[in-house]
PDB file of C-alpha atoms in Angstrom:
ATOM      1  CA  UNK Q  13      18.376  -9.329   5.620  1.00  0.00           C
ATOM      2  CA  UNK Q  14      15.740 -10.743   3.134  1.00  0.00           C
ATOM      3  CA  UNK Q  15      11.962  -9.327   2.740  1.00  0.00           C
ATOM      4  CA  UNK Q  16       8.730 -10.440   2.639  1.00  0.00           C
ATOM      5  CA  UNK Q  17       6.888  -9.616  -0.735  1.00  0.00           C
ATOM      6  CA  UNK Q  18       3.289  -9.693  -0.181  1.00  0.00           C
ATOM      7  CA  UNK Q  19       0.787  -9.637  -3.086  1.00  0.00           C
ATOM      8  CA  UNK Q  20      -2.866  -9.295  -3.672  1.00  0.00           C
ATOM      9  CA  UNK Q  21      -6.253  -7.274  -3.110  1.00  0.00           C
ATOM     10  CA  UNK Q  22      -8.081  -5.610   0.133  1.00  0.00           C
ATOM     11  CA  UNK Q  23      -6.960  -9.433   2.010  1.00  0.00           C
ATOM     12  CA  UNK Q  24      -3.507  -8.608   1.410  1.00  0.00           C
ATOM     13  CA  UNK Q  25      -3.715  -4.918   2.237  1.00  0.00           C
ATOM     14  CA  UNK Q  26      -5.569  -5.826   5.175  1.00  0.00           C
ATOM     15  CA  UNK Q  27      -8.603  -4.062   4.975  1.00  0.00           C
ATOM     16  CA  UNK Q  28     -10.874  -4.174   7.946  1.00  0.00           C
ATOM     17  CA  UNK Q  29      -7.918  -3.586   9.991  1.00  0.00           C
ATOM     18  CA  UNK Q  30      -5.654  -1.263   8.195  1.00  0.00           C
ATOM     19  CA  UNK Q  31      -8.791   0.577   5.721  1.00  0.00           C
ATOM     20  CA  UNK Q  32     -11.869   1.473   7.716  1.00  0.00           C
ATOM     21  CA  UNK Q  33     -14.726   3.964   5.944  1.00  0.00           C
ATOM     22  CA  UNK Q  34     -17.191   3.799   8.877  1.00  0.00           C
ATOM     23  CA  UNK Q  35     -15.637   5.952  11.520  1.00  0.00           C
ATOM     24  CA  UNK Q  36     -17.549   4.698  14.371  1.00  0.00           C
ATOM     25  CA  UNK Q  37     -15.276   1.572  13.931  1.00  0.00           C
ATOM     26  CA  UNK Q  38     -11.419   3.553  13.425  1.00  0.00           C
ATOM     27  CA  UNK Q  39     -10.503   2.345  16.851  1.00  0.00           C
ATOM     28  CA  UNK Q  40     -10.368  -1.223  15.029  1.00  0.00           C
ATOM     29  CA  UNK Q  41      -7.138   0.148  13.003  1.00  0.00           C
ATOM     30  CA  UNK Q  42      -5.836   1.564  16.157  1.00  0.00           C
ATOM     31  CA  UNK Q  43      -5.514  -1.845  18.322  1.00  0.00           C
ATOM     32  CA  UNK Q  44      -5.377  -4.632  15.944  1.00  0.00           C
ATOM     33  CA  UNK Q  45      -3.618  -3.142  12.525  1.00  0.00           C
ATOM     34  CA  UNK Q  46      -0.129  -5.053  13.424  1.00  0.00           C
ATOM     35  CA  UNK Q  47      -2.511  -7.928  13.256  1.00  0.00           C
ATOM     36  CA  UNK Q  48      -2.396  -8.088   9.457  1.00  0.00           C
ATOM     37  CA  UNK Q  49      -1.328 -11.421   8.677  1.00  0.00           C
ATOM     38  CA  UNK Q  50       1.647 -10.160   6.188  1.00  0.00           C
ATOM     39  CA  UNK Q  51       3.053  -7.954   9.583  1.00  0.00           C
ATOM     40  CA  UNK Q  52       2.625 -11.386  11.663  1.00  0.00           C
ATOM     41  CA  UNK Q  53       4.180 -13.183   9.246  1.00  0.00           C
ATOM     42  CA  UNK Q  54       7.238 -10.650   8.856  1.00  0.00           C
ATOM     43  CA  UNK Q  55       7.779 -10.681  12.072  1.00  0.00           C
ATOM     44  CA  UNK Q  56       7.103 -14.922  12.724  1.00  0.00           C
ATOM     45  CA  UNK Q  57      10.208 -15.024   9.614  1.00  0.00           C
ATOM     46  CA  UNK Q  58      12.408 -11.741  10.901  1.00  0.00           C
ATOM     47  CA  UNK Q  59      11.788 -10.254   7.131  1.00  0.00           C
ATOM     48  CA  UNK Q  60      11.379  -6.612   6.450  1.00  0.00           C
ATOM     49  CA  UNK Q  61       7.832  -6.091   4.874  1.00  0.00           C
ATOM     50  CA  UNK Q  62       6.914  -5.108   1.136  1.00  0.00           C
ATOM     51  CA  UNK Q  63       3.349  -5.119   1.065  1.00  0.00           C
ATOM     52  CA  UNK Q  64       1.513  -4.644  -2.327  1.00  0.00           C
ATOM     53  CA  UNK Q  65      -1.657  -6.018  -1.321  1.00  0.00           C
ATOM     54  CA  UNK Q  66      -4.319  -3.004  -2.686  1.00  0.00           C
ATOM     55  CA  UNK Q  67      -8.320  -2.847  -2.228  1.00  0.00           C
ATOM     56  CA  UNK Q  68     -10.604  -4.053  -5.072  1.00  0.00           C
ATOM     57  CA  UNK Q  69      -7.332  -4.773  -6.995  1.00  0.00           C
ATOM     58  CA  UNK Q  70      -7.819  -7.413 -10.248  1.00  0.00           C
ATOM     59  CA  UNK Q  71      -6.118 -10.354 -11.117  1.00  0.00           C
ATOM     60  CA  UNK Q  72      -3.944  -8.467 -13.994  1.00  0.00           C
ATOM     61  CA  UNK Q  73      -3.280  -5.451 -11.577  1.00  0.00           C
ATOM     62  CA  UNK Q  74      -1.854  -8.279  -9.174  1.00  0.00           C
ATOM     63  CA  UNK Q  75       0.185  -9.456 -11.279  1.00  0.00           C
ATOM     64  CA  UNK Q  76       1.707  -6.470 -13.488  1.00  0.00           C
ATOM     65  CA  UNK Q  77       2.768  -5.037  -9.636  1.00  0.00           C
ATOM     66  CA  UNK Q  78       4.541  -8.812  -9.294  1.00  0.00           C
ATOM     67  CA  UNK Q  79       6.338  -8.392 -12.685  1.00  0.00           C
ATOM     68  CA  UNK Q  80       7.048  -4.979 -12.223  1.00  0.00           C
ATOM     69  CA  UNK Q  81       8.872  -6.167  -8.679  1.00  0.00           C
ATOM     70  CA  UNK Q  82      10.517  -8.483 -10.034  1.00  0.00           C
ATOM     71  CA  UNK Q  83      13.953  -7.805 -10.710  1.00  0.00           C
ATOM     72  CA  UNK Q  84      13.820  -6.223  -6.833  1.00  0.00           C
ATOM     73  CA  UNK Q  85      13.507  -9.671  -5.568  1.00  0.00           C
ATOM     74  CA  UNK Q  86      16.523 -11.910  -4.134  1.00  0.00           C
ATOM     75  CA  UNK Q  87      17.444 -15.463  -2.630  1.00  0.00           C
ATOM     76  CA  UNK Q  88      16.963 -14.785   0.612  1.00  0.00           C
ATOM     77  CA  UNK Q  89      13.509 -13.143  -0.107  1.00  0.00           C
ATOM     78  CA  UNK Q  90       9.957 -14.646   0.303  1.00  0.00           C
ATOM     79  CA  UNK Q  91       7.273 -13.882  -1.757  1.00  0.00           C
ATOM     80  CA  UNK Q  92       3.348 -14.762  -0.811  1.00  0.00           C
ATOM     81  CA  UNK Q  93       0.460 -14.210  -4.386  1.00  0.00           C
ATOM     82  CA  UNK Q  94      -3.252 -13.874  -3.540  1.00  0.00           C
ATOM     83  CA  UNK Q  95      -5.414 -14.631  -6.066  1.00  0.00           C
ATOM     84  CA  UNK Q  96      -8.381 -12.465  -6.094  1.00  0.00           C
ATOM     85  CA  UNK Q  97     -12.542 -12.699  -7.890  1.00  0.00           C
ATOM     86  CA  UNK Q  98     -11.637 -12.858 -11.750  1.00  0.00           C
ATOM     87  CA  UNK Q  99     -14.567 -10.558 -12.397  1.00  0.00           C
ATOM     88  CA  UNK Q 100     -12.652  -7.660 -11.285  1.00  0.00           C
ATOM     89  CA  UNK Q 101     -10.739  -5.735 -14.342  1.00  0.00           C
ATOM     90  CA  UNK Q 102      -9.161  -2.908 -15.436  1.00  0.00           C
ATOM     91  CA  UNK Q 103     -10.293  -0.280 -17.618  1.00  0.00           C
ATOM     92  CA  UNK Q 104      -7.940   1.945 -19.071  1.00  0.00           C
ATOM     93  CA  UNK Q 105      -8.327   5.076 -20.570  1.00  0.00           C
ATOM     94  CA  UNK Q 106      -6.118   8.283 -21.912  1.00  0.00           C
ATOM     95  CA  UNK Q 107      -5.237   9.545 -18.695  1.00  0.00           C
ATOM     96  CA  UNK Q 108      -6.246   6.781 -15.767  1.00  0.00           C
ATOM     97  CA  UNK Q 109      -6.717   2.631 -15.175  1.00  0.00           C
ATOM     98  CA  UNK Q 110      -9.310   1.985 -12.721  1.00  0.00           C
ATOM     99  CA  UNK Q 111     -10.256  -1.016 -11.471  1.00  0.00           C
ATOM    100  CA  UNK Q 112     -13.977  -2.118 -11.745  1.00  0.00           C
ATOM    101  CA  UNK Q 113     -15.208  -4.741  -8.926  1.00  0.00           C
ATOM    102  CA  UNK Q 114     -18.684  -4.645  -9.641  1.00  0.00           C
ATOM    103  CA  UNK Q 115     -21.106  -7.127  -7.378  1.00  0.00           C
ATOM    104  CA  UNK Q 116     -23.811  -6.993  -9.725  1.00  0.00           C
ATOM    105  CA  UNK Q 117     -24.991  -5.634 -12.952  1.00  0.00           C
ATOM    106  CA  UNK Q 118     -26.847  -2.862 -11.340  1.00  0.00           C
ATOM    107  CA  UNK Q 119     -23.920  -1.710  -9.666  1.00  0.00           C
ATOM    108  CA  UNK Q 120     -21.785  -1.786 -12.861  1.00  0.00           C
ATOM    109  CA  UNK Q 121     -23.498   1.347 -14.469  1.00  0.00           C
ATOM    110  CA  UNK Q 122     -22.584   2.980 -10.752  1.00  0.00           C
ATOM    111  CA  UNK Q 123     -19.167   2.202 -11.127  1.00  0.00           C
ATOM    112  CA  UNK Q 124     -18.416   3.421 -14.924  1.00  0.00           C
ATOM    113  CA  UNK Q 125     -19.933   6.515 -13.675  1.00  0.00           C
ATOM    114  CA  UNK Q 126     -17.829   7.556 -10.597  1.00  0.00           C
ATOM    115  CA  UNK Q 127     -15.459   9.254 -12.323  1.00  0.00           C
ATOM    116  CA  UNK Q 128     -16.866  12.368 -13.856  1.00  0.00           C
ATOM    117  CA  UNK Q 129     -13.945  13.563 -16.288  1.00  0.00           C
ATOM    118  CA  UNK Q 130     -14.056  13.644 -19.954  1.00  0.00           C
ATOM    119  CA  UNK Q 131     -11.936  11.197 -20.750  1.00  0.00           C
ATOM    120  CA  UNK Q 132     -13.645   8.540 -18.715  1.00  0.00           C
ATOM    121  CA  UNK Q 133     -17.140   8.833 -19.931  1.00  0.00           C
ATOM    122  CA  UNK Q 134     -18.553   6.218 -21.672  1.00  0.00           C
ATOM    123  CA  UNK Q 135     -20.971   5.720 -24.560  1.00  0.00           C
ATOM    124  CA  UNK Q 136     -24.280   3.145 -24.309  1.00  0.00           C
ATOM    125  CA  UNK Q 137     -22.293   0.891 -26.626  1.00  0.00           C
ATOM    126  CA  UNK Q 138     -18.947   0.846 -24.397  1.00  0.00           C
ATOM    127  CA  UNK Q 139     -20.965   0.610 -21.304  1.00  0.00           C
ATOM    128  CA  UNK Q 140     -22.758  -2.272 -22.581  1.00  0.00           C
ATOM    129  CA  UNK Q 141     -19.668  -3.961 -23.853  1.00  0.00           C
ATOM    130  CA  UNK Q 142     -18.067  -3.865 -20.808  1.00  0.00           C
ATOM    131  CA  UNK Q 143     -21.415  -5.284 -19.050  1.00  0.00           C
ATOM    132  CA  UNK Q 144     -21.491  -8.148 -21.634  1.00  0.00           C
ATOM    133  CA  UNK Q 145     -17.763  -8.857 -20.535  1.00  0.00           C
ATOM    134  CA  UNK Q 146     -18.388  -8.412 -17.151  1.00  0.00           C
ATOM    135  CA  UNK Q 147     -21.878 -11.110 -17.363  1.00  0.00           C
ATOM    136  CA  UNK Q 148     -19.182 -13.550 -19.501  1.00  0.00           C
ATOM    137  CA  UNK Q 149     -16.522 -13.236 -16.935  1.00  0.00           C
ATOM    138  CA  UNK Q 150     -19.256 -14.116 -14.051  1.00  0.00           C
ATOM    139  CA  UNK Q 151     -20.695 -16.813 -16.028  1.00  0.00           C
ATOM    140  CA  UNK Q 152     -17.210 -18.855 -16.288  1.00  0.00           C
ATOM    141  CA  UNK Q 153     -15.663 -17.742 -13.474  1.00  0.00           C
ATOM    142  CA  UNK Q 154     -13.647 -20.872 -13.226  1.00  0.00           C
ATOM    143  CA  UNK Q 155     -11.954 -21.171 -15.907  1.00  0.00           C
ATOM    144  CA  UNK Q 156     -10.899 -17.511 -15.663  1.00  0.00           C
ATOM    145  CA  UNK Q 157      -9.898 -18.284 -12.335  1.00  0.00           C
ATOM    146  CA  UNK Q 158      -7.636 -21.368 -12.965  1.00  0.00           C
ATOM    147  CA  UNK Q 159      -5.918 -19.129 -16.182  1.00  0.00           C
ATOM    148  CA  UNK Q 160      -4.702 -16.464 -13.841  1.00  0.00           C
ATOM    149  CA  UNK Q 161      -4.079 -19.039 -11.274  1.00  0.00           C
ATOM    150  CA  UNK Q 162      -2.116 -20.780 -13.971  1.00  0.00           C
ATOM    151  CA  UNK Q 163       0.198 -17.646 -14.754  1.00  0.00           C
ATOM    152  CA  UNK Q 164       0.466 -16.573 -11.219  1.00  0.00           C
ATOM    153  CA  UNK Q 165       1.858 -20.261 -10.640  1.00  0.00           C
ATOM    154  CA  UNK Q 166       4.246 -20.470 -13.320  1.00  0.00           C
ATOM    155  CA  UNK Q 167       5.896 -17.274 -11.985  1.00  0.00           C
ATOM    156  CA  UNK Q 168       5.899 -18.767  -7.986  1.00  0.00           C
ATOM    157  CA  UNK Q 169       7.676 -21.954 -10.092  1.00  0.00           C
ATOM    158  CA  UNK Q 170      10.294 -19.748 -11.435  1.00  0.00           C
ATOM    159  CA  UNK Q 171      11.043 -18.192  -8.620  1.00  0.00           C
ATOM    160  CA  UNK Q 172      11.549 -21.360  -6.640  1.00  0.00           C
ATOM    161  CA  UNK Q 173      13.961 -22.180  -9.461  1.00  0.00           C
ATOM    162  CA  UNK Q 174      15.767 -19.009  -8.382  1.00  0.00           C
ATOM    163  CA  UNK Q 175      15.752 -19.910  -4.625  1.00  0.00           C
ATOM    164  CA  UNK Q 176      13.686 -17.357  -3.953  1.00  0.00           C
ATOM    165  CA  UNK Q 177      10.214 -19.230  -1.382  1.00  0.00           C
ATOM    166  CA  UNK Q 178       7.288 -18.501  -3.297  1.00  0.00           C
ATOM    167  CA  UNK Q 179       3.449 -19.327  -2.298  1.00  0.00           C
ATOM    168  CA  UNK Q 180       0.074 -19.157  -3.868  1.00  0.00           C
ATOM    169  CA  UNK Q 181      -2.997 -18.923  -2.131  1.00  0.00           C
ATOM    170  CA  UNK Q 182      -6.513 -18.933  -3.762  1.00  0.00           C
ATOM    171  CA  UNK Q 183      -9.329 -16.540  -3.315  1.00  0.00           C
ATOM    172  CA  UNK Q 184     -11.412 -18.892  -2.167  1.00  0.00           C
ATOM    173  CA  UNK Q 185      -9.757 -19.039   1.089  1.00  0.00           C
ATOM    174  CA  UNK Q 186     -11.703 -15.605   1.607  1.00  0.00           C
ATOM    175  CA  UNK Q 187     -14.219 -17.265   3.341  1.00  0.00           C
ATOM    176  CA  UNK Q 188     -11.985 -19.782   5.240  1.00  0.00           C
ATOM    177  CA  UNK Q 189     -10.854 -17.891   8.317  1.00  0.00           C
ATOM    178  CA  UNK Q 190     -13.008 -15.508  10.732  1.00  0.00           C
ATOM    179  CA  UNK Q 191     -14.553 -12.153   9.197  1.00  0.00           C
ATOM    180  CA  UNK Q 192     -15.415  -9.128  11.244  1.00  0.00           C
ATOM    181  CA  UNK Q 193     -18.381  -9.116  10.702  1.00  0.00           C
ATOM    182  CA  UNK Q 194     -18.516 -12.678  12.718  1.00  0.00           C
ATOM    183  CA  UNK Q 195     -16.004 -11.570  15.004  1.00  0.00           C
ATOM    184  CA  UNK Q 196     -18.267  -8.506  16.209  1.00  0.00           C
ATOM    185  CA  UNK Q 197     -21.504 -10.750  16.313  1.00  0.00           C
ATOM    186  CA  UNK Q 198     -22.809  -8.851  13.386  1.00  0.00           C
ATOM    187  CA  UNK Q 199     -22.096  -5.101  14.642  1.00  0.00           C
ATOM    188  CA  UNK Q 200     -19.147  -4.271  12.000  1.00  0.00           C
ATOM    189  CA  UNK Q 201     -20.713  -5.581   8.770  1.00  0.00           C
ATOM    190  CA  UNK Q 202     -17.385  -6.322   7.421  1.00  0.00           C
ATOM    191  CA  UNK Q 203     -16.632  -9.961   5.400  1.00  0.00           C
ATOM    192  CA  UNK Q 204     -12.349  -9.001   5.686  1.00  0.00           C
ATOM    193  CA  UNK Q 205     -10.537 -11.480   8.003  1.00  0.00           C
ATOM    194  CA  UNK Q 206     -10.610 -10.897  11.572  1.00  0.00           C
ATOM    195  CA  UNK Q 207      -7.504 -10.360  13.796  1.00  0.00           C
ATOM    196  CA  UNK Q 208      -7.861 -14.015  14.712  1.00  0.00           C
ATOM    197  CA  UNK Q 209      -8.564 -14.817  11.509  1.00  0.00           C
ATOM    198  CA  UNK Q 210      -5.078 -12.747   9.980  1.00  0.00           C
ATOM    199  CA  UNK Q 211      -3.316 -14.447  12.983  1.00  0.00           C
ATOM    200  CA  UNK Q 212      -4.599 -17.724  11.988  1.00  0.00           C
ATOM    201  CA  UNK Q 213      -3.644 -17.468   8.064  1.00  0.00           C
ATOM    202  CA  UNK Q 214       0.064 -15.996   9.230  1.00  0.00           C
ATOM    203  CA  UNK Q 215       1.085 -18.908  11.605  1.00  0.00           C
ATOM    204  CA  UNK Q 216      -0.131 -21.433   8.708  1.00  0.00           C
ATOM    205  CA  UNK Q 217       1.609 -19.686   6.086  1.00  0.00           C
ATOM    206  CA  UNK Q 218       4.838 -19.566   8.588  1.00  0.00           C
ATOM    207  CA  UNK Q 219       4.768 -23.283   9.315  1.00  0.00           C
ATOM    208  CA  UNK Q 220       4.570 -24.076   5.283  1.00  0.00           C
ATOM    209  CA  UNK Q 221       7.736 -22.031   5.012  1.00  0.00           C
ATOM    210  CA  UNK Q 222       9.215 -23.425   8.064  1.00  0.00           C
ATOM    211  CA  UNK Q 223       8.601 -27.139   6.984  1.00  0.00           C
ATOM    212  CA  UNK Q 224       9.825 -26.107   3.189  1.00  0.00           C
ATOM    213  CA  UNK Q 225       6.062 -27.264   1.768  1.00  0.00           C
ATOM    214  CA  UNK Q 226       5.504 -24.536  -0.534  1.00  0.00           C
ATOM    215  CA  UNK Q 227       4.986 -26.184  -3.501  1.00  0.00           C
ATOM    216  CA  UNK Q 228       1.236 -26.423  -3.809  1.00  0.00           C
ATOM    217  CA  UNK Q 229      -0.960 -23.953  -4.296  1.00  0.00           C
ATOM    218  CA  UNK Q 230      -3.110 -23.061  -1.139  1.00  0.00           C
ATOM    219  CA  UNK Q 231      -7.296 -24.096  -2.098  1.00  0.00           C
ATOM    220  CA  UNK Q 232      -9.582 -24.329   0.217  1.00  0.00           C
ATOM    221  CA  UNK Q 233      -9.083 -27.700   0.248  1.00  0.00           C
ATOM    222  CA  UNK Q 234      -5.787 -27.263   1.466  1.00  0.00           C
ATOM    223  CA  UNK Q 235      -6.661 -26.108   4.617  1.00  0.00           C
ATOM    224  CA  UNK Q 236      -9.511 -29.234   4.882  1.00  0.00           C
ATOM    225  CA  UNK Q 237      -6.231 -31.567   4.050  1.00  0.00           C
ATOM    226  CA  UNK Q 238      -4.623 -29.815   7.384  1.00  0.00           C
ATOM    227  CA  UNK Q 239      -6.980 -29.414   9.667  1.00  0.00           C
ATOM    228  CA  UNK Q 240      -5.378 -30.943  11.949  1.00  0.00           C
ATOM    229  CA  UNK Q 241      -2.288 -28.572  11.962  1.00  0.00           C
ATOM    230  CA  UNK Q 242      -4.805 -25.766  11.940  1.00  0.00           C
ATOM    231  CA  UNK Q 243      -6.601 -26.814  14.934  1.00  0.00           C
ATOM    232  CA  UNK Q 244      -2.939 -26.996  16.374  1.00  0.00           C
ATOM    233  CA  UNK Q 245      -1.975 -23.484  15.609  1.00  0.00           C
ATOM    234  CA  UNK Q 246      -6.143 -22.592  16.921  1.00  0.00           C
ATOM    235  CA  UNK Q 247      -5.617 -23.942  20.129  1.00  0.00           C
ATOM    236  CA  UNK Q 248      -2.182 -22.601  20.553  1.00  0.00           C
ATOM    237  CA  UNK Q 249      -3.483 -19.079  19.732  1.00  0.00           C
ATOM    238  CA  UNK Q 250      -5.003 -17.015  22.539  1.00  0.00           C
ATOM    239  CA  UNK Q 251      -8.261 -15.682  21.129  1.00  0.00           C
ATOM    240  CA  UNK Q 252      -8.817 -12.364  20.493  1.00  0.00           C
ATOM    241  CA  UNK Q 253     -12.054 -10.848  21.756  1.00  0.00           C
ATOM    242  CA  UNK Q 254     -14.342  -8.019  19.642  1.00  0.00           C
ATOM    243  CA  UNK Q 255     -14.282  -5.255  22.398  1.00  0.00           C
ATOM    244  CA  UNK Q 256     -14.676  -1.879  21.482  1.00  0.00           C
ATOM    245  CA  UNK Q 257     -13.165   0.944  23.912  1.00  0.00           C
ATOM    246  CA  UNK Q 258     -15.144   2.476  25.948  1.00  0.00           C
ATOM    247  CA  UNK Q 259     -15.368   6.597  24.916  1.00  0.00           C
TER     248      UNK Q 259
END
């Protein structure tokens, strides 16, 4: 039996379902984690399940876990790559690589300094080299984006050469699909996909495999191009409604 080789940050992981910090909201994980589009999609494509998605993980974490995997992959395999925000990075030191996802400069100084151990502290001059990198890697975004998004799909292209199904979606599509946050009407501040909206993103990605259209890489526009097979799988789906037990 092949497996399904998942890939990406938190959206891959899928965080909101499977990761909850506010524990007023753990009952979430409890009813609606096997909603995670990678365990729909195993199960829509009878694949056992290797999921590497991790929270706030970069673009070059993403993809030294792909080439580390690698030579574990085989024909009958499927592999699905998330791109994720290109001004996420790692920062290595002696003894540790974190990953920095700062959403502003003000929160960058909060994230070089959550990690009180010797080797991790960092002078003015490093601090403010890594701001300056993080304020360039903001400003062109783009073209930082479509570089990874370049080596992510040579590597799906080589794999197809293999015989090994390979797709690429964009980060873009974050925004795409139902979040918590709309799916509890604002009560679970929470911009992760829904379980409709996992659902939603499994049964597309399943009918690109199924119809052997794996070729291009998955944009927002994408979806726009196929709305009409979306709307298809939307109607077909029974909607899942925000309702939170009852202590």
């Amino acid at each position: 039996m092949g497996k399904l080789w998942t890939f990406g940050d938190s959206f891959t992981e899928g965080a909101g379902l499977s990761r909850i910090y506010d524990r007023d909201f753990k009952w979430i994980r409890k009813y609606h984690k096997n909603h995670i589009w990678a365990e729909v999609l195993s199960t829509n494509l009878g694949l056992e399940l290797e999921n590497y998605g991790g929270s706030g993980a970069s673009n070059m974490t993403i993809l030294n876990t792909l080439i580390t995997t690698l030579p574990s992959l085989g024909s009958q395999d499927v592999v699905i790559i998330g791109t994720t925000d290109p001004s996420r990075y790692l920062i290595h030191s002696n003894t540790k690589h974190i990953e920095l996802s700062p959403v502003s400069v003000d929160n960058l100084h909060k994230e070089l300094n959550c990690w009180p151990t010797p080797d991790l502290l960092y002078t003015k001059e490093e601090e403010n080299t890594i701001r300056d990198y993080y304020l360039l890697t903001t400003r062109r975004s783009e073209v930082y984006r479509e570089v990874y998004t370049g080596l992510f799909d040579s590597i799906c292209r080589h794999l197809r050469g293999l015989g090994i199904t390979c797709l690429l979606w964009d980060c873009g599509l974050w925004g795409d699909l139902e979040n918590i946050q709309s799916w509890s009407n604002d009560e679970y501040p929470d911009g992760h996909w829904s379980p409709n909206g996992n659902i939603i993103f499994a049964e597309y990605l399943t009918y690109l495999i199924q119809s052997n259209t794996t070729s291009e890489i998955i944009y927002s526009s994408h979806l726009k191009q196929n709305y009409q097979q979306l709307l298809t799988i939307s109607t077909k789906h029974q909607y899942i409604n925000y309702k939170k037990p009852l202590l």
